[in-house]
Amino acid sequence: MTIHSEKIIILDFGSQTTQLIARRIREQKVYSEIHPYTLPLEQLKAMNPTGIVLSGGPASVYDDDAPISDPGLFELGVPVLGICYGAQLMMVQQGGRVERAEHREFGKAELNIDYTAGIFAGMETTPSHYQVWMSHGDRIEELAPGFTVTATSGHSPYAAVRHEERPFVAVQFHPEVAHTLIGNDVLRNFIFGICGCKPEWTMHSFIDATVQEIKDKVGDGQVICALSGGVDSSVVAAMVHRAIGNQLTCIYVNNGLMRTGESKSIIDFFTQKTDLQLIDVDAEEFFLGRLDGISDPEEKRKRIGYGFIEIFEQEAKKLGKVKFLAQGTLYPDVIESVVFRGKAPIKSHHNVGGLPERMAMELIEPLRELFKDEVRELGLELGLPEEAIYRQPFPGPGLGIRIMGEVTGERLQILRQADVIVLEEMKDSGWYRKVWQSFAVLLPIQTVGVMGDGRTYEHVIALRSVDSRDAMTADWSRLPYEILGKISSRIINEVRGVNRVVYDISSKPPSTIEWE
Ligand code: XMP
């Protein structure tokens, strides 16, 4: 069995919502992949797509430097769906005309459907109308030969079109965004009705196929994996272990900068519930030594990063010749995003840089086709505990970058105690899973307070909680005052050495999520 017998290929023209198209399709249990619009026709053909989607994008088809995909894709005998810019490109490549619209259409619009088959199967014609989401400055002015209109909106006489004989459809609106209430129906009609896909891509089938792939690649070789206690590395370990059992060895490096109890549930799970070979290295002293007297944030990050590589290499060497390194790379890190006039997001990577190159090992990346929520689903399917699966992201340098200034054993202890209270209160109130991250930061100052009858001069804890989709941008969480109040009074009462708590109300950008 090949891993994806049916797949929808999305050509990316730089829209901010291209990833959503892939997710919406995968949610319908059909595999979908994103490639840049520059993908050579031969490669596209070799992928044997069941359907092709041309995404939206910020350009105008008439710009000198407009992104143009090979028009030969219309001759592959494969259904094509054009979305927004993709719709306009399809029209122009097929002989129609697109022009700058007098009125930009942006936001919600009402769609009137004239044709209730194809992508609009199951829907009704006017007087019914459907809410869709538009975002375009150009619009189709003249249909290409063979095409006919299937829906209109206030400002778009050709809001949706179809070819009368060939399986080409195009929509000016964005079916992938939630504001398009019929978006999922439109995509479903395209992938099942027009492309003829079957809903067979499930986590279960993904596991079976991936297990086989890993077995084939590894043979009787040895694999190592750095287990961090985070979701991605835990799922990688569980997946690879499912495939090759004790040919996998995981190395967990305790750098002494973890949250209280962090990683424990993962370590417990793997040691108690599986026969995974786990090397648990306690390197707390080593890391604290390396950080002694260091206050500069970048210097701290570097020392923690290099320290990790050093320890990991030492341990790995003891295992003899190991050919493979398993790593939790996810799909968003893999997609060659179309950087278009600087508008595409720039993703910063915080991975353990350079490890695979240094160690000259082959990589095994079983998650490289998955989005984060799919990784969680996979983890559950592989039997990992919920608590581990829904853990908030935690930075590699750990509490080291949440202690402003020098990292010492004493300051770590203060931060850990405060941090535990934040987590307990977030979990108890049900907010832990509603926010992206929530944590405490220890500031490098002391302030005056009064306790009992006495003056105090003690530490300040900053509370940070943010909402985010992908950590690229974030906003501070609007936590209820009651929760803020409770966290504050508990920290001040329970953590010796702290007499003040402040809440961070900055968004990213211009701030960042972590303080260092
Ligand atoms: P910033 O502070 O850049 O953080 O807004 C964005 C996201 O990345 C996490 N982060 C890291 N993760 N190693 C990691 O594995 C790092 O060095 C690192 N620095 C920040 C941060 O927690 C947030 O989720």
XYZ file of C-alpha atoms and ligand atoms in Angstrom:
540
model
C 0.000 0.000 0.000
C 1.403 3.400 -0.877
C 1.054 5.904 1.866
C -1.405 8.160 0.051
C -3.140 6.497 -2.834
C -5.346 9.565 -3.355
C -4.159 13.082 -2.840
C -5.151 16.632 -3.550
C -2.241 18.872 -4.481
C -2.562 22.532 -3.561
C -0.422 25.003 -5.475
C 0.369 27.940 -3.234
C 0.261 31.459 -4.648
C 1.054 33.087 -1.326
C -2.299 33.378 0.422
C -2.292 33.543 4.202
C -4.971 30.844 4.221
C -3.358 28.228 1.975
C -2.587 25.978 4.933
C -6.236 26.068 5.877
C -7.207 24.576 2.521
C -5.019 21.560 3.263
C -6.423 21.233 6.751
C -10.037 21.453 5.622
C -9.420 18.752 3.030
C -7.614 16.491 5.484
C -10.448 16.931 7.953
C -12.598 15.214 5.342
C -10.152 12.295 5.468
C -8.497 12.951 2.145
C -4.768 13.548 2.069
C -3.641 16.931 0.807
C -0.257 18.542 0.258
C 0.895 22.106 -0.415
C 3.550 22.956 -2.995
C 4.790 26.270 -4.361
C 3.132 27.391 -7.615
C 6.539 26.963 -9.283
C 6.312 23.165 -8.990
C 7.444 21.838 -12.397
C 4.684 20.196 -14.396
C 6.596 16.917 -14.651
C 6.836 16.685 -10.883
C 3.190 17.524 -10.452
C 2.307 14.809 -12.924
C 4.557 12.283 -11.175
C 2.671 12.900 -7.935
C -0.396 11.545 -9.641
C -2.825 13.977 -7.987
C -6.492 13.131 -7.723
C -7.298 16.824 -7.793
C -5.491 20.154 -7.901
C -6.334 23.340 -6.009
C -4.938 26.711 -7.034
C -4.787 28.829 -3.882
C -5.445 32.519 -3.408
C -2.652 35.041 -3.272
C -1.975 38.748 -2.907
C -0.925 39.403 -6.530
C -2.846 40.549 -9.554
C -2.650 38.191 -12.555
C -1.597 41.155 -14.689
C 1.347 42.200 -12.555
C 4.667 41.884 -14.379
C 5.934 39.557 -11.698
C 2.632 37.749 -11.123
C 3.053 34.139 -9.966
C 1.994 31.917 -12.847
C 1.800 28.125 -12.698
C 2.363 25.944 -15.734
C -0.878 26.041 -17.786
C -0.080 22.458 -18.799
C -1.714 21.357 -15.545
C -5.081 21.813 -17.245
C -4.104 19.072 -19.687
C -3.387 16.382 -17.065
C -6.979 15.174 -17.064
C -7.219 16.051 -13.355
C -9.991 18.187 -11.776
C -8.903 21.697 -10.812
C -10.422 24.091 -8.277
C -9.299 27.729 -8.420
C -9.749 29.874 -5.324
C -9.666 33.703 -5.511
C -6.320 34.479 -7.243
C -6.323 30.838 -8.399
C -9.762 31.377 -9.953
C -8.575 34.477 -11.792
C -5.445 32.713 -13.003
C -7.528 29.803 -14.281
C -9.761 32.229 -16.173
C -6.864 34.084 -17.767
C -4.951 30.914 -18.667
C -8.077 29.494 -20.256
C -8.714 32.639 -22.331
C -10.934 34.852 -20.125
C -10.355 38.345 -18.760
C -9.760 39.688 -15.265
C -9.683 43.355 -14.290
C -9.229 45.582 -11.303
C -12.665 45.859 -9.717
C -14.205 49.233 -9.026
C -15.163 48.041 -5.559
C -12.806 45.857 -3.622
C -14.808 43.104 -2.016
C -13.473 42.338 1.418
C -15.144 40.422 4.216
C -18.532 38.786 4.320
C -20.658 38.700 1.163
C -23.881 37.018 0.120
C -23.621 34.355 -2.518
C -26.527 33.608 -4.845
C -26.276 30.206 -6.413
C -27.649 29.550 -9.892
C -26.516 25.975 -10.327
C -27.037 23.392 -7.617
C -24.757 20.605 -8.793
C -20.975 20.255 -8.846
C -19.449 22.166 -5.945
C -22.895 23.487 -4.998
C -24.605 20.093 -4.831
C -27.115 20.010 -2.017
C -27.581 23.794 -1.934
C -30.446 25.982 -3.082
C -30.851 28.697 -5.676
C -32.116 32.223 -4.955
C -34.002 33.410 -2.921
C -31.685 31.407 -0.665
C -28.269 32.946 -0.324
C -25.207 31.900 1.547
C -22.622 33.782 3.525
C -19.145 33.607 2.028
C -15.889 35.409 2.718
C -14.274 37.471 -0.033
C -10.954 39.228 -0.263
C -10.145 40.536 -3.716
C -9.358 43.669 -5.646
C -9.513 42.130 -9.139
C -12.468 40.290 -10.521
C -13.370 38.104 -13.481
C -14.877 40.286 -16.231
C -15.132 37.834 -19.089
C -15.431 34.087 -18.912
C -13.019 31.851 -20.757
C -14.557 29.787 -23.572
C -16.471 26.752 -22.294
C -17.071 28.267 -18.844
C -20.385 29.278 -17.363
C -21.342 31.145 -14.216
C -22.711 29.168 -11.264
C -23.011 31.848 -8.559
C -22.937 35.619 -8.143
C -22.462 38.079 -5.322
C -23.137 41.815 -4.964
C -19.837 42.834 -6.523
C -18.910 39.672 -8.417
C -21.010 38.697 -11.431
C -18.761 35.631 -11.678
C -18.394 34.650 -8.027
C -18.248 30.973 -9.044
C -17.835 29.376 -12.460
C -17.479 25.942 -13.969
C -16.362 24.502 -17.246
C -19.281 22.875 -19.033
C -17.363 19.803 -20.173
C -14.143 19.607 -18.225
C -13.746 19.213 -14.445
C -12.631 22.801 -13.803
C -14.349 24.942 -11.183
C -13.405 28.253 -9.660
C -14.661 30.391 -6.804
C -13.900 34.008 -6.050
C -14.623 33.477 -2.347
C -12.521 31.521 0.158
C -14.137 28.166 1.025
C -11.356 27.352 3.507
C -12.184 30.086 6.035
C -14.792 29.664 8.747
C -16.753 32.776 7.669
C -17.710 30.955 4.468
C -20.511 28.956 6.009
C -20.779 26.586 3.047
C -16.998 26.282 2.720
C -16.721 22.703 3.899
C -19.606 21.648 1.639
C -17.937 23.254 -1.358
C -14.627 21.505 -0.645
C -16.395 18.227 0.073
C -18.288 18.422 -3.208
C -15.041 19.097 -5.020
C -12.997 16.283 -3.493
C -15.694 13.609 -3.395
C -18.138 14.672 -6.121
C -15.761 16.019 -8.740
C -12.439 14.309 -7.937
C -14.062 11.038 -6.821
C -11.905 10.652 -3.693
C -12.837 8.266 -0.905
C -12.560 9.330 2.749
C -9.837 6.862 3.650
C -7.055 8.974 5.104
C -7.381 8.440 8.854
C -4.888 8.415 11.696
C -5.297 4.696 11.776
C -4.288 4.261 8.152
C -1.548 6.849 8.667
C -0.077 4.799 11.510
C -0.148 1.562 9.497
C 1.511 3.150 6.498
C 4.088 5.046 8.560
C 5.023 1.984 10.606
C 5.737 0.153 7.365
C 7.756 3.057 5.985
C 9.907 3.296 9.105
C 10.508 -0.476 9.099
C 11.557 -0.402 5.451
C 13.904 2.506 5.960
C 15.543 1.354 9.187
C 15.884 -2.362 8.499
C 17.829 -3.733 11.442
C 19.575 -0.390 12.164
C 19.510 1.576 15.390
C 17.606 4.825 15.911
C 17.975 7.477 18.591
C 15.616 10.236 19.523
C 15.840 13.192 21.893
C 12.812 13.048 24.130
C 12.019 16.432 25.636
C 8.708 15.886 27.351
C 6.949 17.976 24.707
C 4.174 16.699 22.480
C 6.111 16.353 19.244
C 9.069 14.355 20.508
C 6.776 12.146 22.591
C 4.626 11.311 19.589
C 7.720 10.649 17.464
C 9.052 8.294 20.117
C 5.722 6.468 20.392
C 5.426 6.190 16.607
C 8.960 4.940 15.990
C 8.711 2.587 18.954
C 5.512 1.145 17.503
C 7.423 0.452 14.281
C 10.761 -0.915 15.464
C 10.457 -1.547 19.201
C 13.781 -1.711 20.976
C 15.859 -0.715 17.987
C 14.901 2.764 19.235
C 16.677 4.396 22.157
C 15.454 7.712 23.531
C 17.639 10.123 25.420
C 16.069 12.486 27.895
C 18.366 15.242 29.126
C 17.256 16.896 32.320
C 18.848 20.307 32.024
C 17.505 21.411 35.380
C 15.455 24.098 33.671
C 12.190 22.203 33.433
C 8.945 23.112 35.136
C 8.041 21.164 38.244
C 6.880 17.726 37.185
C 7.401 18.637 33.510
C 8.336 15.567 31.503
C 7.502 13.272 34.390
C 4.271 12.007 32.887
C 6.053 11.254 29.627
C 8.944 9.481 31.304
C 6.501 7.554 33.505
C 4.416 6.608 30.517
C 7.312 5.286 28.505
C 9.011 3.494 31.377
C 5.887 2.049 32.976
C 3.599 1.413 30.028
C 6.060 0.473 27.296
C 9.380 -1.302 26.995
C 10.995 1.699 25.332
C 14.703 2.008 26.062
C 15.135 5.337 27.736
C 18.358 6.937 28.863
C 17.507 9.515 31.479
C 20.443 11.894 31.994
C 20.444 14.169 34.982
C 22.554 17.123 33.855
C 21.177 19.772 36.170
C 24.534 20.561 37.771
C 26.249 20.667 34.409
C 23.802 23.248 33.048
C 23.752 25.383 36.186
C 27.542 25.398 36.043
C 27.452 26.533 32.442
C 25.048 29.322 33.319
C 26.969 30.523 36.328
C 27.333 34.306 36.210
C 25.651 34.633 32.805
C 22.846 37.199 32.404
C 22.796 37.954 28.694
C 19.751 36.265 27.092
C 21.482 35.198 23.881
C 24.490 33.888 25.768
C 22.162 31.866 28.014
C 20.343 30.410 25.023
C 23.619 29.474 23.341
C 25.062 27.836 26.406
C 21.908 25.825 26.996
C 21.718 24.783 23.330
C 25.382 23.770 23.044
C 25.224 22.083 26.421
C 22.371 19.955 25.210
C 24.231 18.902 22.079
C 27.312 18.052 24.116
C 25.425 15.804 26.539
C 23.325 14.231 23.831
C 26.411 13.386 21.767
C 28.189 11.908 24.759
C 25.282 9.610 25.476
C 24.725 8.720 21.840
C 28.391 7.720 21.441
C 28.017 5.188 24.214
C 25.464 3.398 22.056
C 28.011 2.658 19.333
C 27.163 3.206 15.695
C 23.707 4.674 15.312
C 22.557 5.407 11.801
C 19.282 7.241 12.337
C 18.003 10.196 14.325
C 14.233 10.519 14.763
C 12.979 14.068 14.988
C 9.623 15.813 15.426
C 9.611 18.092 12.393
C 6.037 19.150 11.575
C 4.409 20.057 8.285
C 4.399 23.838 8.806
C 8.210 23.667 9.119
C 8.447 21.720 5.893
C 6.167 23.654 3.579
C 8.224 25.687 1.219
C 6.125 28.736 1.739
C 5.844 31.156 -1.129
C 7.531 34.302 0.073
C 5.722 36.875 -1.933
C 6.631 40.518 -1.594
C 7.495 39.928 1.997
C 3.894 39.161 2.876
C 4.269 35.538 3.815
C 4.990 34.869 7.473
C 8.602 34.290 8.338
C 8.875 31.264 10.529
C 11.607 31.215 13.081
C 12.825 27.801 14.073
C 13.871 27.011 17.567
C 14.943 23.439 16.983
C 18.060 21.900 18.351
C 20.122 23.424 15.590
C 22.689 21.470 13.714
C 22.378 18.179 15.561
C 21.656 15.952 12.540
C 24.462 17.543 10.473
C 26.985 17.245 13.281
C 26.200 13.644 13.971
C 26.002 12.594 10.325
C 22.878 10.557 10.819
C 19.947 10.003 8.551
C 16.760 11.645 9.681
C 13.481 9.941 10.420
C 10.691 12.481 10.549
C 7.390 10.631 10.840
C 5.414 13.825 11.558
C 6.623 15.853 8.630
C 3.268 15.641 6.895
C 1.177 16.562 9.920
C -0.220 19.712 11.448
C -0.056 20.181 15.204
C -3.653 19.151 15.841
C -3.099 16.027 13.747
C -0.022 15.231 15.833
C -2.209 15.419 18.925
C -4.770 13.117 17.361
C -1.989 10.713 16.416
C -0.599 10.809 19.950
C -3.972 9.875 21.396
C -4.339 7.074 18.856
C -0.904 5.800 19.912
C -2.066 5.718 23.514
C -0.186 8.683 24.986
C -1.879 10.230 28.029
C -4.147 13.230 27.390
C -2.189 15.297 29.829
C 0.907 14.903 27.685
C -0.928 15.516 24.447
C -2.500 18.815 25.472
C 0.573 20.213 27.159
C 1.295 23.826 26.291
C 4.431 24.500 24.238
C 7.546 24.901 26.348
C 10.785 26.424 25.037
C 13.940 24.324 24.687
C 15.957 26.621 27.003
C 13.182 26.181 29.540
C 13.005 28.292 32.662
C 16.460 29.605 31.777
C 14.805 32.258 29.597
C 12.045 32.949 32.132
C 14.498 34.046 34.783
C 15.637 37.522 33.851
C 19.297 37.833 34.625
C 21.385 35.120 36.203
C 19.999 31.615 36.621
C 20.716 30.255 40.075
C 19.332 27.338 42.040
C 17.565 29.693 44.400
C 15.943 31.770 41.667
C 14.884 28.594 39.873
C 13.186 27.426 43.017
C 11.215 30.669 43.370
C 10.134 30.584 39.743
C 9.134 26.916 39.887
C 6.925 27.474 42.904
C 5.204 30.452 41.269
C 4.875 28.617 37.981
C 3.192 25.609 39.582
C 0.563 27.920 41.051
C -0.071 29.492 37.634
C -0.535 26.067 36.076
C -2.748 24.768 38.855
C -5.045 27.762 38.679
C -5.178 27.733 34.878
C -6.067 24.041 34.903
C -8.591 24.279 37.714
C -10.415 27.135 36.032
C -10.472 25.380 32.663
C -8.322 28.074 31.042
C -5.176 25.994 30.520
C -6.370 24.573 27.220
C -8.061 27.793 26.104
C -4.836 29.770 25.937
C -1.701 29.099 23.918
C 0.735 29.415 26.806
C 0.575 30.627 30.391
C 3.543 30.918 32.699
C 5.445 32.901 35.296
C 8.567 35.001 34.741
C 10.969 36.044 37.484
C 12.082 39.663 37.198
C 15.562 40.860 38.124
C 14.337 43.520 40.515
C 13.017 43.732 44.043
C 10.227 45.961 45.226
C 8.972 47.204 48.568
C 5.954 45.651 50.192
C 4.361 45.303 53.568
C 3.606 42.006 55.242
C 2.149 41.905 58.718
C 3.692 44.960 60.284
C 6.955 44.695 58.512
C 8.473 46.166 55.398
C 9.510 43.645 52.747
C 11.898 44.062 49.842
C 11.398 41.082 47.578
C 11.078 39.636 44.093
C 8.453 40.365 41.423
C 6.765 37.706 39.342
C 5.313 38.624 35.966
C 2.457 36.521 34.733
C 2.309 35.898 30.979
C -0.629 34.294 29.220
C -1.167 34.569 25.482
C -3.620 33.505 22.822
C -2.133 32.481 19.514
C -2.673 30.261 16.519
C 0.916 29.456 15.661
C 3.141 31.577 17.960
C 4.000 33.855 15.049
C 1.674 36.475 16.449
C 0.002 36.493 19.841
C -2.186 38.608 22.039
C -2.380 38.660 25.821
C -5.187 36.506 27.159
C -8.187 38.297 28.584
C -8.176 36.173 31.727
C -11.003 36.856 34.179
C -9.982 39.164 37.037
C -10.905 36.438 39.521
C -8.281 34.107 38.119
C -5.647 36.844 37.991
C -6.508 37.778 41.554
C -6.297 34.233 42.796
C -2.977 33.539 41.102
C -1.536 36.755 42.481
C -2.617 36.207 46.071
C -1.542 32.576 46.046
C 1.919 33.393 44.700
C 2.473 36.193 47.209
C 1.205 34.084 50.097
C 2.800 30.791 49.192
C 6.096 31.641 47.536
C 8.639 32.887 49.985
C 10.597 35.821 48.588
C 7.889 37.249 46.299
C 5.820 40.283 47.276
C 4.414 41.472 43.967
C 2.776 39.985 40.833
C 2.186 41.899 37.588
C 0.326 40.855 34.429
C 1.966 41.274 31.027
C -0.444 42.953 28.607
C 1.770 43.153 25.526
C 1.022 41.558 22.200
C 3.439 39.940 19.742
C 4.618 41.843 17.760
C 6.116 44.104 18.972
C 6.823 42.042 22.095
C 7.555 38.329 21.991
C 5.886 35.545 23.939
C 8.926 34.709 26.036
C 10.667 37.546 27.837
C 14.140 36.631 26.611
P 8.724 33.973 21.106
O 9.275 34.289 22.461
O 9.782 34.021 20.024
O 8.243 32.468 21.175
O 7.525 34.811 20.760
C 7.476 31.836 20.199
C 7.209 30.409 20.639
O 8.416 29.656 20.615
C 8.733 29.195 21.910
N 10.182 29.373 22.046
C 11.070 28.376 21.920
N 10.895 27.052 21.703
N 13.237 26.735 21.747
C 11.987 26.240 21.640
O 11.831 25.032 21.476
C 13.500 28.065 21.955
O 14.639 28.490 22.032
C 12.346 28.906 22.056
N 12.198 30.247 22.255
C 10.856 30.504 22.245
C 7.936 30.044 22.863
O 7.665 29.362 24.074
C 6.694 30.297 22.053
O 5.815 29.180 22.079
